[in-house]
Amino acid sequence: MRIDGRALDELRSVKFTPDFTKFAEGSCLVEMGDTVVLCNASVEEKLPPHVRSGGWITAEYSMLPRANRERSKRDISKLKLNGRSAEIQRLIGRSLRSAGDLSAMEGVSIVVDCDVLQGDGGTRTASVTGGFVALVIALRKLVAAGKLEKLPVSTFVAAVSAGIVDNVPMLDLRYQEDSRAMVDLNCVMTAEGGIIELQGTGEGRPFTMEEQQELIALCRKGIGELTARQKALLGELV
């Protein structure tokens, strides 16, 4: 039995609140158990210097000082982004770009800001899942305004964690489980089960190929449920 009574292959409670903020072109508050992340998608009609044609999707990630059990310092106080935040926001950006047809976004950039209001494990995966919802909302507004011919997204994208705790594989780790995990794996997938990214680490011991496949299977089940929730909220991607 897990700390919160869930089955080994069971997600935490999931809630999406779209259009949570007033001014962002797309926004979504995503709640995965006690992890809460605010995702805002902002449209900019210009491209970053390294992009010569098409469009661009990127992300920024931050954790509020009291998102965790103890206060953390803001990155601005250190005058640079900390390594963990930089790595996570690159993951989010790559994941969201994989869902989009950048060639159909000529001259348009979208920045998805993911701010962790409360962290209880799985903040990066919740950011990908909620960030996708915010992204689609923003893109639909561009289509409605005639700035894009069609929605440049063809599949749903979500992410979840899995891990091995006390030699037992389990899905969607909360903090008390994640902090004790022998093996930790984050997975980003499409609704069809295509893998976008895997981040697997032997925290306490190496893990076998068979264990990796078992964790991926758990993630696929969870992501299937998450993308079904996204689809129920957003409808078909047409």
PDB file of C-alpha atoms in Angstrom:
ATOM      1  CA  MET A   1       0.000   0.000   0.000  1.00  0.00           C
ATOM      2  CA  ARG A   2       1.341   3.439  -0.951  1.00  0.00           C
ATOM      3  CA  ILE A   3       1.405   6.430   1.397  1.00  0.00           C
ATOM      4  CA  ASP A   4      -1.791   7.880  -0.089  1.00  0.00           C
ATOM      5  CA  GLY A   5      -3.525   4.548  -0.650  1.00  0.00           C
ATOM      6  CA  ARG A   6      -3.147   4.510  -4.440  1.00  0.00           C
ATOM      7  CA  ALA A   7      -2.557   1.390  -6.503  1.00  0.00           C
ATOM      8  CA  LEU A   8       0.960   1.000  -7.914  1.00  0.00           C
ATOM      9  CA  ASP A   9      -0.228   1.959 -11.416  1.00  0.00           C
ATOM     10  CA  GLU A  10      -2.601   4.746 -10.337  1.00  0.00           C
ATOM     11  CA  LEU A  11      -2.178   8.461 -11.044  1.00  0.00           C
ATOM     12  CA  ARG A  12      -2.752  11.084  -8.404  1.00  0.00           C
ATOM     13  CA  SER A  13      -5.927  13.142  -8.791  1.00  0.00           C
ATOM     14  CA  VAL A  14      -5.699  15.351 -11.891  1.00  0.00           C
ATOM     15  CA  LYS A  15      -7.371  18.715 -12.475  1.00  0.00           C
ATOM     16  CA  PHE A  16      -6.998  21.220 -15.324  1.00  0.00           C
ATOM     17  CA  THR A  17      -8.341  24.761 -14.989  1.00  0.00           C
ATOM     18  CA  PRO A  18      -8.084  26.459 -18.406  1.00  0.00           C
ATOM     19  CA  ASP A  19      -7.990  30.253 -18.874  1.00  0.00           C
ATOM     20  CA  PHE A  20      -6.853  30.649 -15.275  1.00  0.00           C
ATOM     21  CA  THR A  21      -5.225  34.040 -15.873  1.00  0.00           C
ATOM     22  CA  LYS A  22      -6.709  37.080 -17.583  1.00  0.00           C
ATOM     23  CA  PHE A  23      -4.023  38.378 -19.915  1.00  0.00           C
ATOM     24  CA  ALA A  24      -2.101  35.373 -21.288  1.00  0.00           C
ATOM     25  CA  GLU A  25      -3.216  34.129 -24.710  1.00  0.00           C
ATOM     26  CA  GLY A  26      -3.359  30.647 -23.227  1.00  0.00           C
ATOM     27  CA  SER A  27      -3.277  29.529 -19.614  1.00  0.00           C
ATOM     28  CA  CYS A  28      -3.905  26.435 -17.533  1.00  0.00           C
ATOM     29  CA  LEU A  29      -3.589  25.645 -13.850  1.00  0.00           C
ATOM     30  CA  VAL A  30      -2.659  21.972 -13.569  1.00  0.00           C
ATOM     31  CA  GLU A  31      -2.987  20.046 -10.322  1.00  0.00           C
ATOM     32  CA  MET A  32      -1.469  16.587  -9.906  1.00  0.00           C
ATOM     33  CA  GLY A  33      -2.249  15.648  -6.341  1.00  0.00           C
ATOM     34  CA  ASP A  34      -0.601  18.331  -4.220  1.00  0.00           C
ATOM     35  CA  THR A  35       1.644  19.523  -7.060  1.00  0.00           C
ATOM     36  CA  VAL A  36       0.223  22.721  -8.578  1.00  0.00           C
ATOM     37  CA  VAL A  37       1.710  24.470 -11.618  1.00  0.00           C
ATOM     38  CA  LEU A  38       0.483  27.589 -13.417  1.00  0.00           C
ATOM     39  CA  CYS A  39       1.205  27.477 -17.159  1.00  0.00           C
ATOM     40  CA  ASN A  40       0.873  30.654 -19.252  1.00  0.00           C
ATOM     41  CA  ALA A  41       1.428  30.729 -23.017  1.00  0.00           C
ATOM     42  CA  SER A  42       2.397  34.129 -24.449  1.00  0.00           C
ATOM     43  CA  VAL A  43       2.379  34.936 -28.165  1.00  0.00           C
ATOM     44  CA  GLU A  44       5.129  37.053 -29.690  1.00  0.00           C
ATOM     45  CA  GLU A  45       5.009  37.987 -33.364  1.00  0.00           C
ATOM     46  CA  LYS A  46       8.757  37.782 -33.779  1.00  0.00           C
ATOM     47  CA  LEU A  47      11.376  35.041 -33.890  1.00  0.00           C
ATOM     48  CA  PRO A  48      14.474  34.532 -31.754  1.00  0.00           C
ATOM     49  CA  PRO A  49      17.754  35.256 -33.568  1.00  0.00           C
ATOM     50  CA  HIS A  50      18.609  31.589 -34.158  1.00  0.00           C
ATOM     51  CA  VAL A  51      15.319  30.868 -35.993  1.00  0.00           C
ATOM     52  CA  ARG A  52      15.373  32.009 -39.636  1.00  0.00           C
ATOM     53  CA  SER A  53      11.978  30.723 -40.807  1.00  0.00           C
ATOM     54  CA  GLY A  54       8.786  29.107 -39.518  1.00  0.00           C
ATOM     55  CA  GLY A  55       7.932  29.668 -35.878  1.00  0.00           C
ATOM     56  CA  TRP A  56       9.202  28.737 -32.446  1.00  0.00           C
ATOM     57  CA  ILE A  57       7.950  27.324 -29.146  1.00  0.00           C
ATOM     58  CA  THR A  58       9.989  27.595 -25.970  1.00  0.00           C
ATOM     59  CA  ALA A  59       9.431  27.405 -22.222  1.00  0.00           C
ATOM     60  CA  GLU A  60      10.584  28.913 -18.955  1.00  0.00           C
ATOM     61  CA  TYR A  61      10.300  27.180 -15.590  1.00  0.00           C
ATOM     62  CA  SER A  62      10.473  28.519 -12.072  1.00  0.00           C
ATOM     63  CA  MET A  63       9.528  27.447  -8.583  1.00  0.00           C
ATOM     64  CA  LEU A  64       8.089  29.998  -6.177  1.00  0.00           C
ATOM     65  CA  PRO A  65      10.108  30.440  -2.962  1.00  0.00           C
ATOM     66  CA  ARG A  66       7.526  28.658  -0.785  1.00  0.00           C
ATOM     67  CA  ALA A  67       6.465  26.028  -3.285  1.00  0.00           C
ATOM     68  CA  ASN A  68       8.366  23.520  -1.149  1.00  0.00           C
ATOM     69  CA  ARG A  69       8.610  22.664   2.518  1.00  0.00           C
ATOM     70  CA  GLU A  70      11.324  25.251   3.044  1.00  0.00           C
ATOM     71  CA  ARG A  71      11.785  28.603   1.329  1.00  0.00           C
ATOM     72  CA  SER A  72      14.153  28.613  -1.634  1.00  0.00           C
ATOM     73  CA  LYS A  73      15.859  31.702  -3.003  1.00  0.00           C
ATOM     74  CA  ARG A  74      14.639  33.206  -6.248  1.00  0.00           C
ATOM     75  CA  ASP A  75      16.985  32.757  -9.205  1.00  0.00           C
ATOM     76  CA  ILE A  76      17.142  36.535  -9.616  1.00  0.00           C
ATOM     77  CA  SER A  77      18.832  36.792  -6.215  1.00  0.00           C
ATOM     78  CA  LYS A  78      21.741  34.765  -7.656  1.00  0.00           C
ATOM     79  CA  LEU A  79      21.678  36.704 -10.963  1.00  0.00           C
ATOM     80  CA  LYS A  80      21.437  33.506 -12.982  1.00  0.00           C
ATOM     81  CA  LEU A  81      19.088  30.585 -13.584  1.00  0.00           C
ATOM     82  CA  ASN A  82      19.999  27.583 -11.465  1.00  0.00           C
ATOM     83  CA  GLY A  83      21.035  24.402 -13.242  1.00  0.00           C
ATOM     84  CA  ARG A  84      17.940  22.405 -12.299  1.00  0.00           C
ATOM     85  CA  SER A  85      15.547  25.065 -13.618  1.00  0.00           C
ATOM     86  CA  ALA A  86      17.553  25.417 -16.842  1.00  0.00           C
ATOM     87  CA  GLU A  87      17.488  21.665 -17.460  1.00  0.00           C
ATOM     88  CA  ILE A  88      13.756  21.410 -16.751  1.00  0.00           C
ATOM     89  CA  GLN A  89      12.760  24.305 -19.001  1.00  0.00           C
ATOM     90  CA  ARG A  90      14.780  22.832 -21.865  1.00  0.00           C
ATOM     91  CA  LEU A  91      12.872  19.570 -21.384  1.00  0.00           C
ATOM     92  CA  ILE A  92       9.523  21.391 -21.445  1.00  0.00           C
ATOM     93  CA  GLY A  93      10.463  23.360 -24.556  1.00  0.00           C
ATOM     94  CA  ARG A  94      11.639  20.264 -26.445  1.00  0.00           C
ATOM     95  CA  SER A  95       8.482  18.391 -25.469  1.00  0.00           C
ATOM     96  CA  LEU A  96       6.118  21.133 -26.635  1.00  0.00           C
ATOM     97  CA  ARG A  97       8.012  21.716 -29.894  1.00  0.00           C
ATOM     98  CA  SER A  98       7.700  18.027 -30.686  1.00  0.00           C
ATOM     99  CA  ALA A  99       3.910  18.453 -30.758  1.00  0.00           C
ATOM    100  CA  GLY A 100       3.939  21.425 -33.105  1.00  0.00           C
ATOM    101  CA  ASP A 101       4.499  21.992 -36.807  1.00  0.00           C
ATOM    102  CA  LEU A 102       6.860  24.952 -36.544  1.00  0.00           C
ATOM    103  CA  SER A 103       6.845  25.429 -40.320  1.00  0.00           C
ATOM    104  CA  ALA A 104       3.147  26.359 -40.085  1.00  0.00           C
ATOM    105  CA  MET A 105       3.823  29.108 -37.513  1.00  0.00           C
ATOM    106  CA  GLU A 106       5.622  31.581 -39.756  1.00  0.00           C
ATOM    107  CA  GLY A 107       6.821  34.583 -37.775  1.00  0.00           C
ATOM    108  CA  VAL A 108       5.180  33.492 -34.505  1.00  0.00           C
ATOM    109  CA  SER A 109       6.881  32.545 -31.250  1.00  0.00           C
ATOM    110  CA  ILE A 110       5.153  31.201 -28.159  1.00  0.00           C
ATOM    111  CA  VAL A 111       6.733  31.213 -24.709  1.00  0.00           C
ATOM    112  CA  VAL A 112       5.153  28.880 -22.152  1.00  0.00           C
ATOM    113  CA  ASP A 113       5.929  29.966 -18.583  1.00  0.00           C
ATOM    114  CA  CYS A 114       5.563  27.202 -16.018  1.00  0.00           C
ATOM    115  CA  ASP A 115       5.559  28.454 -12.439  1.00  0.00           C
ATOM    116  CA  VAL A 116       5.351  25.927  -9.635  1.00  0.00           C
ATOM    117  CA  LEU A 117       3.005  27.193  -6.939  1.00  0.00           C
ATOM    118  CA  GLN A 118       3.284  24.018  -4.872  1.00  0.00           C
ATOM    119  CA  GLY A 119       5.662  21.122  -5.363  1.00  0.00           C
ATOM    120  CA  ASP A 120       5.037  17.556  -4.223  1.00  0.00           C
ATOM    121  CA  GLY A 121       6.978  15.655  -6.869  1.00  0.00           C
ATOM    122  CA  GLY A 122       6.521  15.580 -10.636  1.00  0.00           C
ATOM    123  CA  THR A 123       6.723  19.330 -11.244  1.00  0.00           C
ATOM    124  CA  ARG A 124       8.473  18.970 -14.609  1.00  0.00           C
ATOM    125  CA  THR A 125       6.015  16.390 -15.881  1.00  0.00           C
ATOM    126  CA  ALA A 126       3.027  18.428 -14.690  1.00  0.00           C
ATOM    127  CA  SER A 127       4.552  21.445 -16.470  1.00  0.00           C
ATOM    128  CA  VAL A 128       4.709  19.556 -19.779  1.00  0.00           C
ATOM    129  CA  THR A 129       1.128  18.293 -19.401  1.00  0.00           C
ATOM    130  CA  GLY A 130      -0.384  21.640 -18.383  1.00  0.00           C
ATOM    131  CA  GLY A 131       1.901  23.570 -20.718  1.00  0.00           C
ATOM    132  CA  PHE A 132       0.504  21.648 -23.672  1.00  0.00           C
ATOM    133  CA  VAL A 133      -3.040  22.699 -22.720  1.00  0.00           C
ATOM    134  CA  ALA A 134      -1.996  26.363 -22.464  1.00  0.00           C
ATOM    135  CA  LEU A 135      -0.163  26.107 -25.800  1.00  0.00           C
ATOM    136  CA  VAL A 136      -3.185  24.740 -27.660  1.00  0.00           C
ATOM    137  CA  ILE A 137      -5.466  27.423 -26.209  1.00  0.00           C
ATOM    138  CA  ALA A 138      -3.059  30.128 -27.417  1.00  0.00           C
ATOM    139  CA  LEU A 139      -2.688  28.568 -30.866  1.00  0.00           C
ATOM    140  CA  ARG A 140      -6.455  28.332 -31.296  1.00  0.00           C
ATOM    141  CA  LYS A 141      -6.751  32.044 -30.629  1.00  0.00           C
ATOM    142  CA  LEU A 142      -4.212  32.699 -33.381  1.00  0.00           C
ATOM    143  CA  VAL A 143      -6.243  30.550 -35.776  1.00  0.00           C
ATOM    144  CA  ALA A 144      -9.468  32.355 -34.799  1.00  0.00           C
ATOM    145  CA  ALA A 145      -7.768  35.716 -35.414  1.00  0.00           C
ATOM    146  CA  GLY A 146      -6.631  34.599 -38.870  1.00  0.00           C
ATOM    147  CA  LYS A 147      -2.941  34.733 -37.975  1.00  0.00           C
ATOM    148  CA  LEU A 148      -2.520  31.009 -38.544  1.00  0.00           C
ATOM    149  CA  GLU A 149      -4.267  29.008 -41.268  1.00  0.00           C
ATOM    150  CA  LYS A 150      -4.756  25.936 -39.104  1.00  0.00           C
ATOM    151  CA  LEU A 151      -3.853  24.554 -35.710  1.00  0.00           C
ATOM    152  CA  PRO A 152      -0.197  23.456 -36.059  1.00  0.00           C
ATOM    153  CA  VAL A 153      -0.546  20.591 -33.587  1.00  0.00           C
ATOM    154  CA  SER A 154      -1.391  17.040 -34.609  1.00  0.00           C
ATOM    155  CA  THR A 155      -1.123  15.044 -31.386  1.00  0.00           C
ATOM    156  CA  PHE A 156      -1.571  15.392 -27.644  1.00  0.00           C
ATOM    157  CA  VAL A 157       1.531  15.402 -25.446  1.00  0.00           C
ATOM    158  CA  ALA A 158       1.806  14.659 -21.722  1.00  0.00           C
ATOM    159  CA  ALA A 159       4.385  13.481 -19.223  1.00  0.00           C
ATOM    160  CA  VAL A 160       4.545  11.528 -16.005  1.00  0.00           C
ATOM    161  CA  SER A 161       7.079   9.971 -13.661  1.00  0.00           C
ATOM    162  CA  ALA A 162       7.580   6.415 -12.500  1.00  0.00           C
ATOM    163  CA  GLY A 163      10.101   4.911 -10.153  1.00  0.00           C
ATOM    164  CA  ILE A 164      11.236   1.981  -8.074  1.00  0.00           C
ATOM    165  CA  VAL A 165      10.765   2.453  -4.339  1.00  0.00           C
ATOM    166  CA  ASP A 166      11.824  -0.359  -1.985  1.00  0.00           C
ATOM    167  CA  ASN A 167      12.251  -2.516  -5.118  1.00  0.00           C
ATOM    168  CA  VAL A 168       8.631  -1.911  -6.159  1.00  0.00           C
ATOM    169  CA  PRO A 169       7.862  -0.124  -9.484  1.00  0.00           C
ATOM    170  CA  MET A 170       5.154   2.538  -9.163  1.00  0.00           C
ATOM    171  CA  LEU A 171       3.594   5.350 -11.196  1.00  0.00           C
ATOM    172  CA  ASP A 172       3.475   9.105 -10.546  1.00  0.00           C
ATOM    173  CA  LEU A 173       5.697   9.547  -7.511  1.00  0.00           C
ATOM    174  CA  ARG A 174       4.886  12.143  -4.896  1.00  0.00           C
ATOM    175  CA  TYR A 175       7.713  13.714  -2.904  1.00  0.00           C
ATOM    176  CA  GLN A 176       7.819  11.153  -0.078  1.00  0.00           C
ATOM    177  CA  GLU A 177       8.206   8.379  -2.671  1.00  0.00           C
ATOM    178  CA  ASP A 178      10.524  10.261  -5.018  1.00  0.00           C
ATOM    179  CA  SER A 179      12.928  11.108  -2.187  1.00  0.00           C
ATOM    180  CA  ARG A 180      13.313   7.386  -1.425  1.00  0.00           C
ATOM    181  CA  ALA A 181      13.333   6.104  -5.004  1.00  0.00           C
ATOM    182  CA  MET A 182      16.085   3.697  -6.018  1.00  0.00           C
ATOM    183  CA  VAL A 183      15.278   4.432  -9.659  1.00  0.00           C
ATOM    184  CA  ASP A 184      13.575   7.517 -11.049  1.00  0.00           C
ATOM    185  CA  LEU A 185      12.242   7.870 -14.592  1.00  0.00           C
ATOM    186  CA  ASN A 186      10.466  10.780 -16.296  1.00  0.00           C
ATOM    187  CA  CYS A 187       8.708  10.082 -19.570  1.00  0.00           C
ATOM    188  CA  VAL A 188       7.153  12.333 -22.224  1.00  0.00           C
ATOM    189  CA  MET A 189       4.893  10.683 -24.802  1.00  0.00           C
ATOM    190  CA  THR A 190       2.293  11.402 -27.439  1.00  0.00           C
ATOM    191  CA  ALA A 191      -1.270  10.185 -27.108  1.00  0.00           C
ATOM    192  CA  GLU A 192      -0.356   7.346 -29.492  1.00  0.00           C
ATOM    193  CA  GLY A 193       2.406   6.129 -27.204  1.00  0.00           C
ATOM    194  CA  GLY A 194       5.323   7.565 -29.160  1.00  0.00           C
ATOM    195  CA  ILE A 195       8.217   8.405 -26.856  1.00  0.00           C
ATOM    196  CA  ILE A 196       9.453  11.999 -27.001  1.00  0.00           C
ATOM    197  CA  GLU A 197      11.898  11.886 -24.120  1.00  0.00           C
ATOM    198  CA  LEU A 198      13.058   9.570 -21.344  1.00  0.00           C
ATOM    199  CA  GLN A 199      15.073  10.653 -18.314  1.00  0.00           C
ATOM    200  CA  GLY A 200      16.021   7.645 -16.230  1.00  0.00           C
ATOM    201  CA  THR A 201      18.438   7.592 -13.294  1.00  0.00           C
ATOM    202  CA  GLY A 202      19.658   4.887 -10.968  1.00  0.00           C
ATOM    203  CA  GLU A 203      19.522   6.933  -7.776  1.00  0.00           C
ATOM    204  CA  GLY A 204      20.238   4.092  -5.348  1.00  0.00           C
ATOM    205  CA  ARG A 205      21.267   1.280  -7.688  1.00  0.00           C
ATOM    206  CA  PRO A 206      21.545   0.461 -11.381  1.00  0.00           C
ATOM    207  CA  PHE A 207      18.382  -0.803 -13.059  1.00  0.00           C
ATOM    208  CA  THR A 208      17.890  -3.471 -15.671  1.00  0.00           C
ATOM    209  CA  MET A 209      16.420  -3.234 -19.152  1.00  0.00           C
ATOM    210  CA  GLU A 210      13.456  -5.259 -17.909  1.00  0.00           C
ATOM    211  CA  GLU A 211      12.848  -2.760 -15.103  1.00  0.00           C
ATOM    212  CA  GLN A 212      13.145   0.109 -17.555  1.00  0.00           C
ATOM    213  CA  GLN A 213      10.502  -1.439 -19.786  1.00  0.00           C
ATOM    214  CA  GLU A 214       8.219  -1.989 -16.796  1.00  0.00           C
ATOM    215  CA  LEU A 215       8.541   1.674 -15.823  1.00  0.00           C
ATOM    216  CA  ILE A 216       7.894   2.809 -19.392  1.00  0.00           C
ATOM    217  CA  ALA A 217       4.771   0.628 -19.484  1.00  0.00           C
ATOM    218  CA  LEU A 218       3.552   2.304 -16.288  1.00  0.00           C
ATOM    219  CA  CYS A 219       4.224   5.724 -17.837  1.00  0.00           C
ATOM    220  CA  ARG A 220       2.385   4.790 -21.017  1.00  0.00           C
ATOM    221  CA  LYS A 221      -0.683   3.844 -18.990  1.00  0.00           C
ATOM    222  CA  GLY A 222      -0.553   7.104 -17.046  1.00  0.00           C
ATOM    223  CA  ILE A 223       0.069   9.255 -20.111  1.00  0.00           C
ATOM    224  CA  GLY A 224      -2.819   7.570 -21.889  1.00  0.00           C
ATOM    225  CA  GLU A 225      -5.067   8.700 -19.050  1.00  0.00           C
ATOM    226  CA  LEU A 226      -3.602  12.215 -19.036  1.00  0.00           C
ATOM    227  CA  THR A 227      -3.990  12.705 -22.790  1.00  0.00           C
ATOM    228  CA  ALA A 228      -7.574  11.438 -22.532  1.00  0.00           C
ATOM    229  CA  ARG A 229      -8.201  14.187 -19.955  1.00  0.00           C
ATOM    230  CA  GLN A 230      -6.565  16.748 -22.238  1.00  0.00           C
ATOM    231  CA  LYS A 231      -8.744  15.590 -25.130  1.00  0.00           C
ATOM    232  CA  ALA A 232     -11.897  15.806 -23.013  1.00  0.00           C
ATOM    233  CA  LEU A 233     -10.979  19.410 -22.203  1.00  0.00           C
ATOM    234  CA  LEU A 234      -9.704  20.579 -25.593  1.00  0.00           C
ATOM    235  CA  GLY A 235     -11.630  18.401 -28.034  1.00  0.00           C
ATOM    236  CA  GLU A 236     -10.170  17.192 -31.306  1.00  0.00           C
ATOM    237  CA  LEU A 237      -7.023  18.878 -32.665  1.00  0.00           C
ATOM    238  CA  VAL A 238      -8.542  20.133 -35.916  1.00  0.00           C
TER     239      VAL A 238
END
